[in-house]
Amino acid sequence: MAKRPAKSASTTSSGDSVKIHDQQLHRGTGGELHQFAEDGQAVLTTSQGAPVADDQNSLRVGPRGPLLVDDFHFREKIFHFDHERIPERVVHARGYGAHGFFETYESLSDVTRADVFQRAGEKTPVFVRFSTVAGNKGSADLARDVRGFAVKMYTKEGNWDLVGNNIPVFFIQDAIKFPDLIHAAKQEPDRAFPQAQTAHDNFWDFISLTPESMNMVMWIMSDRTIPRSLRFMEGFGVHTFRFVNAEDKSTFVKFHWKPKLGLQSVAWNEAVKINGADPDFHRRDLWNAIQTGNFPEWELAVQLFDQDFADSFDFDVLDPTKIIPEEILPVRPIGRLVLDRMPDNFFAETEQVAFMTQNVPPGIDFSNDPLLQGRNFSYLDTQLKRLGGPNFTHLPINAPKCPMHNFQQDGHMAMRNPVGRANYQPNSHGEGPRESPSHGYRHFPAEEQGQKVRLRPESFADHYSQARQFYISQTGAEQRHIAMALTFELSKVERVAIRERMISHLLNIDKTLAAIVAQKLGIQKMPPAADAAMPTRQDLEPSPALSIVERGPMRFEGRKLGVLIADGVDAKLLKTVTKAVVADKAVVELIAPKVGGVTADDGSFIEAHHMIDGGPSVLFDAVVLLTSLQAMDDLVKEAAARDFVADAFQHCKYIGYDQSSLPLLEKAGIAGQLDEGTVQLSGGKDVSAFIEELGKLRVWGREPSVKLGKASPPTV
Ligand code: HDE
């Protein structure tokens, strides 16, 4: 006889009880779980509800014989496992979601009849999914990439999906080019690499042949594409939408999400190392913040304008490669978004959530932006493919939270069919829902007229002016990062002609930038500037709102300090540092030679969060070294400890240290370069001053001394 397991497998290996979700209760058991094992835990059953006696051994003939097809439990279990995957999203495959609410600040009934904006203080449930674009589902979080910022608001008049990005412009002006853009950005089809990277020939080949992408190129080469946290990013609806009020009056609107904790990005070299040290860096950060009650928050702000205002620009507000600078049209905060709950199950919610730009409630409508109109077609299609049938709105994450009634029926996995005799309307049974001309969605009656043509309007022709405006709006450090990013990306491009084509475009944006990149790439002869459909405007004012550094938080709240400790650490000083950081609503994590912990100078034992190899400084916003002379002999020999310090320095982080840690600074090669960001700590006063400084986040002024960015711009 085959040996049977001692115990039914209805408990997990850790002994935790198996969590039974509401959904399973309804579907699996008809609402009642009446089967319990001797120890009170639910009995494991097949999906048909038959209790399972042995989940460890399949049915066989004799102890060493073949398996039997009678084993319906084995068959069902393996069949289900074989079908666990659904197609990952073609773009934005890697994502992470959270639940929360949107709170309306004040009634906007003058501009929109959208129910969600009628009452001050109203709270609307929300699900948000952040994502990268190019990488596959398992790619690393810190890829240089645009971040998706997709918001589903479950309003009382239907779901509103604002499917945006963390960058307010896009690469292309017409949705018909989207498949080409994405093909070019993702892995090359013959070799299936590189993964989650735009640093390859195909991407830059396409981009260099697509001048309309130049504004977006400036944004993606900026630090916006390597955010420190999903919590520290802006979000944008990108397109111009319409608000429509009860009198059918339309107002154009652009949507912005502003993070409460300010903007922050990491350095490129840091991003590369984070991807190795913690490929889930952004996921973990969001998870930790929400689980510890530090709920991320954004304000929703709008730019509202009418046709006359739109006509005052020489670009077109329907062109998604353009912004309206906030200095020209200030953003008006209209509510706040708070994320306060992680999904119970990643697949059920984050993977199965189906965002669709065409999900708009009454009072919100589309403009003629050709990219938006193309998207309105694409998203429904993609959900059918991904979720396998037309009933994906029956999934709890996609179902509206307001009443919904219609006569749609049947199809794969229908969980909600109409009851009663009438499944059509009009009907004279007096059954079922009816249209409501007064409450129903009314499309804005825009007047449209013209010939059927395939063309791009003249008003979409200026491809360089706003790219230049973005570049000149950046601080020196940010401009340096753009030059370094372009150099890095183009250095991975094998065909020299593609590099040169990009330099031709850069010449139309900023000559110095073009010259720096050309010089760093070792281009021998400057190519001529690209032919431009319209000359670059030199008179656009810089817009400080476009800089991350200018919009920095000036406080350390929500950030993380890594403290490197060792046996003999000054317990009092460590306590002072920890207290001050926590008072600033930031987090401290301890890194030690052994994760078990260290014995402090007062004999107390202090547990660590990481061993040095597992907690490199790239995981922290700033670091402090609190060691001891007794530990120094070993520490200076430890490559990971030297890297910890050297990386923090080259990534321009604030470094606090006690006297005994000086030899480590020396061994890391920075003792001769101490600057305002390297601060010796001996007591409470130094600590408060240091913590205050941390609000500046980085000492970018240090960068030219540690980076290639030092080279002064050559004359053109
Ligand atoms: Fe998307 N996009 N997109 N996109 N997009 C998708 O829908 C598409 C565009 C954005 O977290 C797909 O469910 C076309 C702009 C986000 O689930 C697909 C065009 C912006 C997400 C699709 C665009 C976005 C998507 C793939 C050119 C910023 C992730 C999977 C006109 C405003 C949503 C899916 C999530 C996802 C099509 C351009 C944002 C294929 C045709 C511009 C945040 O339908």
PDB file of C-alpha atoms in Angstrom, residues 30-207:
ATOM      1  CA  GLY A  30     -23.199  27.380  -3.235  1.00  0.00           C
ATOM      2  CA  GLY A  31     -22.678  29.831  -0.407  1.00  0.00           C
ATOM      3  CA  GLU A  32     -22.151  27.353   2.387  1.00  0.00           C
ATOM      4  CA  LEU A  33     -19.009  25.615   3.491  1.00  0.00           C
ATOM      5  CA  HIS A  34     -20.121  22.689   5.559  1.00  0.00           C
ATOM      6  CA  GLN A  35     -17.080  20.442   5.204  1.00  0.00           C
ATOM      7  CA  PHE A  36     -14.547  20.694   7.960  1.00  0.00           C
ATOM      8  CA  ALA A  37     -11.658  18.430   8.840  1.00  0.00           C
ATOM      9  CA  GLU A  38     -11.173  17.159  12.371  1.00  0.00           C
ATOM     10  CA  ASP A  39      -9.096  20.212  13.302  1.00  0.00           C
ATOM     11  CA  GLY A  40     -11.804  22.631  12.154  1.00  0.00           C
ATOM     12  CA  GLN A  41     -10.028  23.679   8.922  1.00  0.00           C
ATOM     13  CA  ALA A  42     -11.966  23.567   5.661  1.00  0.00           C
ATOM     14  CA  VAL A  43     -11.607  20.300   3.778  1.00  0.00           C
ATOM     15  CA  LEU A  44      -9.788  20.490   0.454  1.00  0.00           C
ATOM     16  CA  THR A  45     -12.218  19.747  -2.393  1.00  0.00           C
ATOM     17  CA  THR A  46     -12.159  19.474  -6.161  1.00  0.00           C
ATOM     18  CA  SER A  47     -13.650  22.391  -8.052  1.00  0.00           C
ATOM     19  CA  GLN A  48     -16.836  20.346  -8.201  1.00  0.00           C
ATOM     20  CA  GLY A  49     -16.900  20.248  -4.417  1.00  0.00           C
ATOM     21  CA  ALA A  50     -15.927  16.616  -3.903  1.00  0.00           C
ATOM     22  CA  PRO A  51     -13.774  16.256  -0.773  1.00  0.00           C
ATOM     23  CA  VAL A  52     -10.184  15.193  -1.399  1.00  0.00           C
ATOM     24  CA  ALA A  53      -8.543  12.541   0.758  1.00  0.00           C
ATOM     25  CA  ASP A  54      -5.010  12.600  -0.642  1.00  0.00           C
ATOM     26  CA  ASP A  55      -3.516  15.540  -2.508  1.00  0.00           C
ATOM     27  CA  GLN A  56       0.061  14.232  -2.467  1.00  0.00           C
ATOM     28  CA  ASN A  57      -0.106  10.931  -4.372  1.00  0.00           C
ATOM     29  CA  SER A  58      -1.761  10.317  -7.727  1.00  0.00           C
ATOM     30  CA  LEU A  59      -3.827   7.203  -8.326  1.00  0.00           C
ATOM     31  CA  ARG A  60      -1.773   4.298  -9.710  1.00  0.00           C
ATOM     32  CA  VAL A  61      -1.753   0.555 -10.210  1.00  0.00           C
ATOM     33  CA  GLY A  62       0.307  -0.828  -7.389  1.00  0.00           C
ATOM     34  CA  PRO A  63       3.063   1.222  -5.731  1.00  0.00           C
ATOM     35  CA  ARG A  64       5.274   1.415  -8.887  1.00  0.00           C
ATOM     36  CA  GLY A  65       2.687   1.070 -11.676  1.00  0.00           C
ATOM     37  CA  PRO A  66       1.182   3.476 -14.254  1.00  0.00           C
ATOM     38  CA  LEU A  67      -1.217   6.252 -13.354  1.00  0.00           C
ATOM     39  CA  LEU A  68      -4.949   5.878 -13.896  1.00  0.00           C
ATOM     40  CA  VAL A  69      -7.322   8.122 -15.872  1.00  0.00           C
ATOM     41  CA  ASP A  70      -9.850   7.514 -13.100  1.00  0.00           C
ATOM     42  CA  ASP A  71      -7.942  10.108 -11.127  1.00  0.00           C
ATOM     43  CA  PHE A  72     -10.308  13.008 -11.801  1.00  0.00           C
ATOM     44  CA  HIS A  73      -8.728  15.034  -9.018  1.00  0.00           C
ATOM     45  CA  PHE A  74      -5.249  14.807 -10.552  1.00  0.00           C
ATOM     46  CA  ARG A  75      -6.659  15.585 -14.017  1.00  0.00           C
ATOM     47  CA  GLU A  76      -8.578  18.622 -12.823  1.00  0.00           C
ATOM     48  CA  LYS A  77      -5.665  19.971 -10.786  1.00  0.00           C
ATOM     49  CA  ILE A  78      -3.135  19.698 -13.629  1.00  0.00           C
ATOM     50  CA  PHE A  79      -5.635  20.925 -16.243  1.00  0.00           C
ATOM     51  CA  HIS A  80      -6.263  24.035 -14.202  1.00  0.00           C
ATOM     52  CA  PHE A  81      -2.584  24.668 -13.624  1.00  0.00           C
ATOM     53  CA  ASP A  82      -1.894  24.307 -17.362  1.00  0.00           C
ATOM     54  CA  HIS A  83      -4.323  27.160 -17.999  1.00  0.00           C
ATOM     55  CA  GLU A  84      -3.240  29.573 -15.280  1.00  0.00           C
ATOM     56  CA  ARG A  85      -1.742  32.172 -17.609  1.00  0.00           C
ATOM     57  CA  ILE A  86      -3.615  34.693 -19.678  1.00  0.00           C
ATOM     58  CA  PRO A  87      -1.837  36.698 -22.391  1.00  0.00           C
ATOM     59  CA  GLU A  88       0.199  39.449 -20.830  1.00  0.00           C
ATOM     60  CA  ARG A  89      -0.576  42.960 -21.994  1.00  0.00           C
ATOM     61  CA  VAL A  90       1.074  43.767 -25.333  1.00  0.00           C
ATOM     62  CA  VAL A  91       2.324  46.953 -23.721  1.00  0.00           C
ATOM     63  CA  HIS A  92       2.379  47.849 -20.022  1.00  0.00           C
ATOM     64  CA  ALA A  93       2.724  44.142 -19.173  1.00  0.00           C
ATOM     65  CA  ARG A  94       4.520  44.778 -15.907  1.00  0.00           C
ATOM     66  CA  GLY A  95       2.314  46.607 -13.488  1.00  0.00           C
ATOM     67  CA  TYR A  96       1.295  46.975  -9.892  1.00  0.00           C
ATOM     68  CA  GLY A  97      -2.066  48.070  -8.586  1.00  0.00           C
ATOM     69  CA  ALA A  98      -3.699  49.388  -5.439  1.00  0.00           C
ATOM     70  CA  HIS A  99      -7.138  50.378  -4.212  1.00  0.00           C
ATOM     71  CA  GLY A 100      -8.082  53.711  -2.761  1.00  0.00           C
ATOM     72  CA  PHE A 101     -10.511  56.556  -3.046  1.00  0.00           C
ATOM     73  CA  PHE A 102     -10.917  59.865  -4.782  1.00  0.00           C
ATOM     74  CA  GLU A 103     -12.253  62.775  -2.741  1.00  0.00           C
ATOM     75  CA  THR A 104     -13.858  65.681  -4.558  1.00  0.00           C
ATOM     76  CA  TYR A 105     -12.837  69.132  -3.252  1.00  0.00           C
ATOM     77  CA  GLU A 106     -15.727  71.196  -4.590  1.00  0.00           C
ATOM     78  CA  SER A 107     -18.638  71.042  -6.992  1.00  0.00           C
ATOM     79  CA  LEU A 108     -17.652  71.530 -10.623  1.00  0.00           C
ATOM     80  CA  SER A 109     -21.246  71.566 -11.831  1.00  0.00           C
ATOM     81  CA  ASP A 110     -20.580  74.783 -13.753  1.00  0.00           C
ATOM     82  CA  VAL A 111     -18.271  72.915 -16.135  1.00  0.00           C
ATOM     83  CA  THR A 112     -19.269  69.253 -15.952  1.00  0.00           C
ATOM     84  CA  ARG A 113     -22.298  67.186 -15.137  1.00  0.00           C
ATOM     85  CA  ALA A 114     -20.033  64.239 -14.178  1.00  0.00           C
ATOM     86  CA  ASP A 115     -21.576  62.917 -10.986  1.00  0.00           C
ATOM     87  CA  VAL A 116     -18.163  62.394  -9.399  1.00  0.00           C
ATOM     88  CA  PHE A 117     -17.553  66.161  -9.441  1.00  0.00           C
ATOM     89  CA  GLN A 118     -20.881  67.380  -8.086  1.00  0.00           C
ATOM     90  CA  ARG A 119     -20.490  67.248  -4.296  1.00  0.00           C
ATOM     91  CA  ALA A 120     -17.619  68.506  -2.098  1.00  0.00           C
ATOM     92  CA  GLY A 121     -16.256  65.775   0.157  1.00  0.00           C
ATOM     93  CA  GLU A 122     -17.709  62.928  -1.905  1.00  0.00           C
ATOM     94  CA  LYS A 123     -15.532  59.819  -1.879  1.00  0.00           C
ATOM     95  CA  THR A 124     -15.404  57.542  -4.923  1.00  0.00           C
ATOM     96  CA  PRO A 125     -13.717  54.117  -4.861  1.00  0.00           C
ATOM     97  CA  VAL A 126     -10.694  53.841  -7.140  1.00  0.00           C
ATOM     98  CA  PHE A 127      -8.299  51.220  -8.477  1.00  0.00           C
ATOM     99  CA  VAL A 128      -4.952  52.363  -9.871  1.00  0.00           C
ATOM    100  CA  ARG A 129      -2.439  50.345 -11.869  1.00  0.00           C
ATOM    101  CA  PHE A 130       1.081  51.660 -12.435  1.00  0.00           C
ATOM    102  CA  SER A 131       3.204  50.031 -15.099  1.00  0.00           C
ATOM    103  CA  THR A 132       6.239  50.165 -17.320  1.00  0.00           C
ATOM    104  CA  VAL A 133       5.598  50.044 -21.067  1.00  0.00           C
ATOM    105  CA  ALA A 134       8.212  48.038 -22.934  1.00  0.00           C
ATOM    106  CA  GLY A 135       9.208  45.230 -20.582  1.00  0.00           C
ATOM    107  CA  ASN A 136       7.556  41.872 -20.252  1.00  0.00           C
ATOM    108  CA  LYS A 137       5.674  40.901 -17.116  1.00  0.00           C
ATOM    109  CA  GLY A 138       8.761  39.722 -15.274  1.00  0.00           C
ATOM    110  CA  SER A 139      11.046  42.620 -16.173  1.00  0.00           C
ATOM    111  CA  ALA A 140      12.742  44.834 -13.598  1.00  0.00           C
ATOM    112  CA  ASP A 141      11.068  47.911 -12.147  1.00  0.00           C
ATOM    113  CA  LEU A 142      13.815  50.438 -12.815  1.00  0.00           C
ATOM    114  CA  ALA A 143      13.964  50.105 -16.601  1.00  0.00           C
ATOM    115  CA  ARG A 144      14.311  53.471 -18.286  1.00  0.00           C
ATOM    116  CA  ASP A 145      10.737  53.697 -19.457  1.00  0.00           C
ATOM    117  CA  VAL A 146       7.531  55.691 -19.385  1.00  0.00           C
ATOM    118  CA  ARG A 147       5.297  54.699 -16.457  1.00  0.00           C
ATOM    119  CA  GLY A 148       1.617  53.982 -16.968  1.00  0.00           C
ATOM    120  CA  PHE A 149      -0.691  55.673 -14.468  1.00  0.00           C
ATOM    121  CA  ALA A 150      -4.103  54.128 -15.082  1.00  0.00           C
ATOM    122  CA  VAL A 151      -6.969  55.101 -12.814  1.00  0.00           C
ATOM    123  CA  LYS A 152     -10.384  53.461 -12.670  1.00  0.00           C
ATOM    124  CA  MET A 153     -12.954  55.465 -10.729  1.00  0.00           C
ATOM    125  CA  TYR A 154     -16.099  53.536  -9.831  1.00  0.00           C
ATOM    126  CA  THR A 155     -18.447  56.527 -10.028  1.00  0.00           C
ATOM    127  CA  LYS A 156     -22.172  56.443  -9.344  1.00  0.00           C
ATOM    128  CA  GLU A 157     -22.795  56.899 -13.060  1.00  0.00           C
ATOM    129  CA  GLY A 158     -20.397  54.297 -14.345  1.00  0.00           C
ATOM    130  CA  ASN A 159     -16.703  53.610 -14.431  1.00  0.00           C
ATOM    131  CA  TRP A 160     -14.378  56.372 -15.521  1.00  0.00           C
ATOM    132  CA  ASP A 161     -10.970  55.159 -16.704  1.00  0.00           C
ATOM    133  CA  LEU A 162      -8.305  57.830 -16.963  1.00  0.00           C
ATOM    134  CA  VAL A 163      -5.582  55.743 -18.590  1.00  0.00           C
ATOM    135  CA  GLY A 164      -2.595  58.025 -18.387  1.00  0.00           C
ATOM    136  CA  ASN A 165       1.187  58.081 -18.182  1.00  0.00           C
ATOM    137  CA  ASN A 166       3.765  59.838 -16.006  1.00  0.00           C
ATOM    138  CA  ILE A 167       4.730  61.957 -19.011  1.00  0.00           C
ATOM    139  CA  PRO A 168       2.258  64.459 -20.482  1.00  0.00           C
ATOM    140  CA  VAL A 169       3.133  63.965 -24.153  1.00  0.00           C
ATOM    141  CA  PHE A 170       3.457  60.962 -26.428  1.00  0.00           C
ATOM    142  CA  PHE A 171       5.735  59.727 -29.215  1.00  0.00           C
ATOM    143  CA  ILE A 172       3.298  59.808 -32.108  1.00  0.00           C
ATOM    144  CA  GLN A 173       0.419  61.877 -33.384  1.00  0.00           C
ATOM    145  CA  ASP A 174      -1.697  59.124 -34.902  1.00  0.00           C
ATOM    146  CA  ALA A 175      -2.714  55.777 -33.404  1.00  0.00           C
ATOM    147  CA  ILE A 176      -2.018  54.001 -36.691  1.00  0.00           C
ATOM    148  CA  LYS A 177       1.700  54.268 -35.881  1.00  0.00           C
ATOM    149  CA  PHE A 178       1.385  52.641 -32.458  1.00  0.00           C
ATOM    150  CA  PRO A 179       2.130  49.043 -33.523  1.00  0.00           C
ATOM    151  CA  ASP A 180       5.328  50.247 -35.254  1.00  0.00           C
ATOM    152  CA  LEU A 181       6.428  52.280 -32.257  1.00  0.00           C
ATOM    153  CA  ILE A 182       5.899  49.346 -29.913  1.00  0.00           C
ATOM    154  CA  HIS A 183       7.478  46.801 -32.246  1.00  0.00           C
ATOM    155  CA  ALA A 184      10.522  49.042 -32.472  1.00  0.00           C
ATOM    156  CA  ALA A 185      10.723  49.561 -28.703  1.00  0.00           C
ATOM    157  CA  LYS A 186      10.301  45.975 -27.549  1.00  0.00           C
ATOM    158  CA  GLN A 187      12.818  43.134 -28.061  1.00  0.00           C
ATOM    159  CA  GLU A 188      14.089  42.849 -31.608  1.00  0.00           C
ATOM    160  CA  PRO A 189      12.145  40.023 -33.275  1.00  0.00           C
ATOM    161  CA  ASP A 190      15.027  37.881 -34.505  1.00  0.00           C
ATOM    162  CA  ARG A 191      17.075  37.797 -31.280  1.00  0.00           C
ATOM    163  CA  ALA A 192      14.364  38.453 -28.661  1.00  0.00           C
ATOM    164  CA  PHE A 193      16.444  40.993 -26.766  1.00  0.00           C
ATOM    165  CA  PRO A 194      17.044  43.503 -25.262  1.00  0.00           C
ATOM    166  CA  GLN A 195      14.424  43.191 -22.558  1.00  0.00           C
ATOM    167  CA  ALA A 196      12.789  46.347 -21.178  1.00  0.00           C
ATOM    168  CA  GLN A 197      15.292  48.664 -22.820  1.00  0.00           C
ATOM    169  CA  THR A 198      15.129  51.264 -25.517  1.00  0.00           C
ATOM    170  CA  ALA A 199      18.919  51.245 -25.887  1.00  0.00           C
ATOM    171  CA  HIS A 200      19.016  49.361 -29.177  1.00  0.00           C
ATOM    172  CA  ASP A 201      19.015  49.961 -32.914  1.00  0.00           C
ATOM    173  CA  ASN A 202      15.359  49.361 -33.723  1.00  0.00           C
ATOM    174  CA  PHE A 203      14.019  51.849 -31.220  1.00  0.00           C
ATOM    175  CA  TRP A 204      16.350  54.665 -32.235  1.00  0.00           C
ATOM    176  CA  ASP A 205      15.963  53.810 -35.913  1.00  0.00           C
ATOM    177  CA  PHE A 206      12.207  54.348 -35.647  1.00  0.00           C
ATOM    178  CA  ILE A 207      12.564  57.414 -33.431  1.00  0.00           C
TER     179      ILE A 207
END
